[in-house]
mmCIF file with all atom_site columns, C-alpha atoms in Angstrom:
data_model
loop_
_atom_site.group_PDB
_atom_site.id
_atom_site.type_symbol
_atom_site.label_atom_id
_atom_site.label_alt_id
_atom_site.label_comp_id
_atom_site.label_asym_id
_atom_site.label_entity_id
_atom_site.label_seq_id
_atom_site.pdbx_PDB_ins_code
_atom_site.Cartn_x
_atom_site.Cartn_y
_atom_site.Cartn_z
_atom_site.occupancy
_atom_site.B_iso_or_equiv
_atom_site.pdbx_formal_charge
_atom_site.auth_seq_id
_atom_site.auth_comp_id
_atom_site.auth_asym_id
_atom_site.auth_atom_id
_atom_site.pdbx_PDB_model_num
ATOM 1  C CA . UNK A 1 1  ? 188.823 30.327 53.558 1.00 61.00 ? 1  UNK A CA 1
ATOM 2  C CA . UNK A 1 2  ? 189.947 26.556 52.700 1.00 78.00 ? 2  UNK A CA 1
ATOM 3  C CA . UNK A 1 3  ? 192.997 27.093 55.146 1.00 85.00 ? 3  UNK A CA 1
ATOM 4  C CA . UNK A 1 4  ? 190.489 28.289 58.308 1.00 90.00 ? 4  UNK A CA 1
ATOM 5  C CA . UNK A 1 5  ? 187.931 25.320 57.702 1.00 88.00 ? 5  UNK A CA 1
ATOM 6  C CA . UNK A 1 6  ? 191.010 22.829 57.911 1.00 88.00 ? 6  UNK A CA 1
ATOM 7  C CA . UNK A 1 7  ? 191.942 24.527 61.116 1.00 91.00 ? 7  UNK A CA 1
ATOM 8  C CA . UNK A 1 8  ? 188.766 24.126 62.827 1.00 93.00 ? 8  UNK A CA 1
ATOM 9  C CA . UNK A 1 9  ? 188.296 20.758 61.141 1.00 92.00 ? 9  UNK A CA 1
ATOM 10 C CA . UNK A 1 10 ? 191.781 19.992 63.856 1.00 91.00 ? 10 UNK A CA 1
ATOM 11 C CA . UNK A 1 11 ? 190.965 21.809 66.276 1.00 95.00 ? 11 UNK A CA 1
ATOM 12 C CA . UNK A 1 12 ? 187.045 19.759 66.694 1.00 95.00 ? 12 UNK A CA 1
ATOM 13 C CA . UNK A 1 13 ? 189.035 16.482 66.128 1.00 94.00 ? 13 UNK A CA 1
ATOM 14 C CA . UNK A 1 14 ? 191.835 17.375 68.386 1.00 94.00 ? 14 UNK A CA 1
ATOM 15 C CA . UNK A 1 15 ? 189.128 18.589 71.295 1.00 96.00 ? 15 UNK A CA 1
ATOM 16 C CA . UNK A 1 16 ? 187.207 14.661 70.948 1.00 96.00 ? 16 UNK A CA 1
ATOM 17 C CA . UNK A 1 17 ? 190.602 12.781 71.159 1.00 95.00 ? 17 UNK A CA 1
ATOM 18 C CA . UNK A 1 18 ? 191.651 14.638 74.203 1.00 95.00 ? 18 UNK A CA 1
ATOM 19 C CA . UNK A 1 19 ? 188.003 14.191 75.567 1.00 95.00 ? 19 UNK A CA 1
ATOM 20 C CA . UNK A 1 20 ? 187.930 10.235 74.401 1.00 96.00 ? 20 UNK A CA 1
ATOM 21 C CA . UNK A 1 21 ? 191.439 10.111 75.694 1.00 95.00 ? 21 UNK A CA 1
ATOM 22 C CA . UNK A 1 22 ? 191.009 11.131 79.724 1.00 95.00 ? 22 UNK A CA 1
ATOM 23 C CA . UNK A 1 23 ? 188.440 8.686  79.660 1.00 95.00 ? 23 UNK A CA 1
ATOM 24 C CA . UNK A 1 24 ? 190.289 5.864  77.381 1.00 94.00 ? 24 UNK A CA 1
ATOM 25 C CA . UNK A 1 25 ? 193.833 6.323  77.705 1.00 94.00 ? 25 UNK A CA 1
ATOM 26 C CA . UNK A 1 26 ? 194.715 3.555  76.154 1.00 93.00 ? 26 UNK A CA 1
ATOM 27 C CA . UNK A 1 27 ? 193.305 4.347  72.698 1.00 92.00 ? 27 UNK A CA 1
ATOM 28 C CA . UNK A 1 28 ? 196.435 6.924  72.499 1.00 93.00 ? 28 UNK A CA 1
ATOM 29 C CA . UNK A 1 29 ? 198.085 5.071  70.446 1.00 93.00 ? 29 UNK A CA 1
ATOM 30 C CA . UNK A 1 30 ? 195.060 4.120  68.153 1.00 91.00 ? 30 UNK A CA 1
ATOM 31 C CA . UNK A 1 31 ? 194.265 7.384  68.008 1.00 91.00 ? 31 UNK A CA 1
ATOM 32 C CA . UNK A 1 32 ? 197.779 8.488  66.415 1.00 91.00 ? 32 UNK A CA 1
ATOM 33 C CA . UNK A 1 33 ? 197.811 5.792  63.848 1.00 92.00 ? 33 UNK A CA 1
ATOM 34 C CA . UNK A 1 34 ? 194.714 6.638  62.133 1.00 93.00 ? 34 UNK A CA 1
ATOM 35 C CA . UNK A 1 35 ? 195.423 10.469 59.710 1.00 93.00 ? 35 UNK A CA 1
ATOM 36 C CA . UNK A 1 36 ? 192.376 12.269 59.432 1.00 92.00 ? 36 UNK A CA 1
ATOM 37 C CA . UNK A 1 37 ? 192.384 13.257 55.841 1.00 93.00 ? 37 UNK A CA 1
ATOM 38 C CA . UNK A 1 38 ? 189.576 15.959 54.217 1.00 92.00 ? 38 UNK A CA 1
ATOM 39 C CA . UNK A 1 39 ? 187.151 13.950 52.467 1.00 92.00 ? 39 UNK A CA 1
ATOM 40 C CA . UNK A 1 40 ? 184.146 15.333 49.683 1.00 91.00 ? 40 UNK A CA 1
ATOM 41 C CA . UNK A 1 41 ? 183.161 11.794 48.918 1.00 92.00 ? 41 UNK A CA 1
ATOM 42 C CA . UNK A 1 42 ? 182.625 10.606 52.486 1.00 91.00 ? 42 UNK A CA 1
ATOM 43 C CA . UNK A 1 43 ? 181.041 12.098 55.439 1.00 92.00 ? 43 UNK A CA 1
ATOM 44 C CA . UNK A 1 44 ? 182.913 9.985  57.892 1.00 90.00 ? 44 UNK A CA 1
ATOM 45 C CA . UNK A 1 45 ? 184.238 7.113  56.030 1.00 89.00 ? 45 UNK A CA 1
ATOM 46 C CA . UNK A 1 46 ? 187.760 5.029  56.965 1.00 90.00 ? 46 UNK A CA 1
ATOM 47 C CA . UNK A 1 47 ? 190.283 2.490  55.596 1.00 88.00 ? 47 UNK A CA 1
ATOM 48 C CA . UNK A 1 48 ? 192.193 1.418  58.301 1.00 88.00 ? 48 UNK A CA 1
ATOM 49 C CA . UNK A 1 49 ? 195.283 3.264  57.495 1.00 89.00 ? 49 UNK A CA 1
ATOM 50 C CA . UNK A 1 50 ? 192.876 7.322  57.460 1.00 92.00 ? 50 UNK A CA 1
ATOM 51 C CA . UNK A 1 51 ? 190.052 8.853  58.828 1.00 93.00 ? 51 UNK A CA 1
ATOM 52 C CA . UNK A 1 52 ? 188.068 10.406 55.798 1.00 94.00 ? 52 UNK A CA 1
ATOM 53 C CA . UNK A 1 53 ? 185.641 13.590 56.973 1.00 93.00 ? 53 UNK A CA 1
ATOM 54 C CA . UNK A 1 54 ? 183.631 15.515 55.018 1.00 95.00 ? 54 UNK A CA 1
ATOM 55 C CA . UNK A 1 55 ? 185.012 19.279 56.981 1.00 95.00 ? 55 UNK A CA 1
ATOM 56 C CA . UNK A 1 56 ? 181.112 21.322 56.460 1.00 94.00 ? 56 UNK A CA 1
ATOM 57 C CA . UNK A 1 57 ? 179.500 17.636 57.934 1.00 94.00 ? 57 UNK A CA 1
ATOM 58 C CA . UNK A 1 58 ? 182.198 17.520 60.806 1.00 95.00 ? 58 UNK A CA 1
ATOM 59 C CA . UNK A 1 59 ? 181.932 21.283 61.820 1.00 95.00 ? 59 UNK A CA 1
ATOM 60 C CA . UNK A 1 60 ? 178.120 21.286 61.798 1.00 95.00 ? 60 UNK A CA 1
ATOM 61 C CA . UNK A 1 61 ? 177.850 17.810 64.058 1.00 94.00 ? 61 UNK A CA 1
ATOM 62 C CA . UNK A 1 62 ? 180.890 19.144 66.293 1.00 95.00 ? 62 UNK A CA 1
ATOM 63 C CA . UNK A 1 63 ? 178.861 22.846 66.489 1.00 94.00 ? 63 UNK A CA 1
ATOM 64 C CA . UNK A 1 64 ? 175.358 20.732 66.909 1.00 96.00 ? 64 UNK A CA 1
ATOM 65 C CA . UNK A 1 65 ? 176.407 17.598 69.128 1.00 93.00 ? 65 UNK A CA 1
ATOM 66 C CA . UNK A 1 66 ? 179.877 17.333 70.018 1.00 94.00 ? 66 UNK A CA 1
ATOM 67 C CA . UNK A 1 67 ? 178.733 14.502 71.431 1.00 95.00 ? 67 UNK A CA 1
ATOM 68 C CA . UNK A 1 68 ? 177.392 12.464 68.658 1.00 94.00 ? 68 UNK A CA 1
ATOM 69 C CA . UNK A 1 69 ? 180.418 13.176 66.835 1.00 94.00 ? 69 UNK A CA 1
ATOM 70 C CA . UNK A 1 70 ? 182.447 11.445 69.772 1.00 95.00 ? 70 UNK A CA 1
ATOM 71 C CA . UNK A 1 71 ? 180.377 8.698  69.408 1.00 94.00 ? 71 UNK A CA 1
ATOM 72 C CA . UNK A 1 72 ? 181.150 8.305  65.654 1.00 93.00 ? 72 UNK A CA 1
ATOM 73 C CA . UNK A 1 73 ? 184.952 9.160  65.962 1.00 94.00 ? 73 UNK A CA 1
ATOM 74 C CA . UNK A 1 74 ? 185.459 6.178  68.776 1.00 94.00 ? 74 UNK A CA 1
ATOM 75 C CA . UNK A 1 75 ? 182.798 4.132  66.704 1.00 93.00 ? 75 UNK A CA 1
ATOM 76 C CA . UNK A 1 76 ? 185.281 4.619  63.394 1.00 92.00 ? 76 UNK A CA 1
ATOM 77 C CA . UNK A 1 77 ? 188.317 4.218  65.951 1.00 93.00 ? 77 UNK A CA 1
ATOM 78 C CA . UNK A 1 78 ? 186.528 0.786  67.615 1.00 92.00 ? 78 UNK A CA 1
ATOM 79 C CA . UNK A 1 79 ? 186.007 -0.538 63.470 1.00 89.00 ? 79 UNK A CA 1
ATOM 80 C CA . UNK A 1 80 ? 189.483 -0.521 63.037 1.00 88.00 ? 80 UNK A CA 1
ATOM 81 C CA . UNK A 1 81 ? 190.951 -1.563 65.439 1.00 88.00 ? 81 UNK A CA 1
ATOM 82 C CA . UNK A 1 82 ? 188.591 -5.057 64.903 1.00 86.00 ? 82 UNK A CA 1
ATOM 83 C CA . UNK A 1 83 ? 189.315 -4.541 61.978 1.00 78.00 ? 83 UNK A CA 1
ATOM 84 C CA . UNK A 1 84 ? 185.876 -4.689 60.142 1.00 65.00 ? 84 UNK A CA 1
ATOM 85 C CA . UNK A 1 85 ? 187.219 -1.954 57.334 1.00 56.00 ? 85 UNK A CA 1
ATOM 86 C CA . UNK A 1 86 ? 188.572 -4.787 55.805 1.00 54.00 ? 86 UNK A CA 1
ATOM 87 C CA . UNK A 1 87 ? 184.463 -5.785 54.744 1.00 53.00 ? 87 UNK A CA 1
ATOM 88 C CA . UNK A 1 88 ? 185.275 -3.569 52.104 1.00 53.00 ? 88 UNK A CA 1
ATOM 89 C CA . UNK A 1 89 ? 187.391 -0.972 50.097 1.00 52.00 ? 89 UNK A CA 1
ATOM 90 C CA . UNK A 1 90 ? 185.558 1.377  52.984 1.00 50.00 ? 90 UNK A CA 1
ATOM 91 C CA . UNK A 1 91 ? 183.516 1.430  55.701 1.00 50.00 ? 91 UNK A CA 1
ATOM 92 C CA . UNK A 1 92 ? 181.177 4.988  55.031 1.00 54.00 ? 92 UNK A CA 1
ATOM 93 C CA . UNK A 1 93 ? 179.807 5.642  58.024 1.00 52.00 ? 93 UNK A CA 1
ATOM 94 C CA . UNK A 1 94 ? 177.417 8.205  56.336 1.00 54.00 ? 94 UNK A CA 1
ATOM 95 C CA . UNK A 1 95 ? 174.324 8.936  58.528 1.00 47.00 ? 95 UNK A CA 1
#
């Protein structure tokens, strides 16, 4: 079951990235560099190299509000681009 959840999360993130790339093609490199990793500790967080996601949280947001999840993903990417994550070890975007 974990493989199925991992695949669904991956597909959800890819869907969001593709939608964002249609509007913001210049962010393609940022999307490629940030690896998505599963996390039980954070709902959505980043250390500047990785985006840590709670799989169940991501799937719930994707089903409830794809637009909101898209905004959260884009927010994390911008935090990484502008290096805001270095204020702490991790920037936790729990909502």
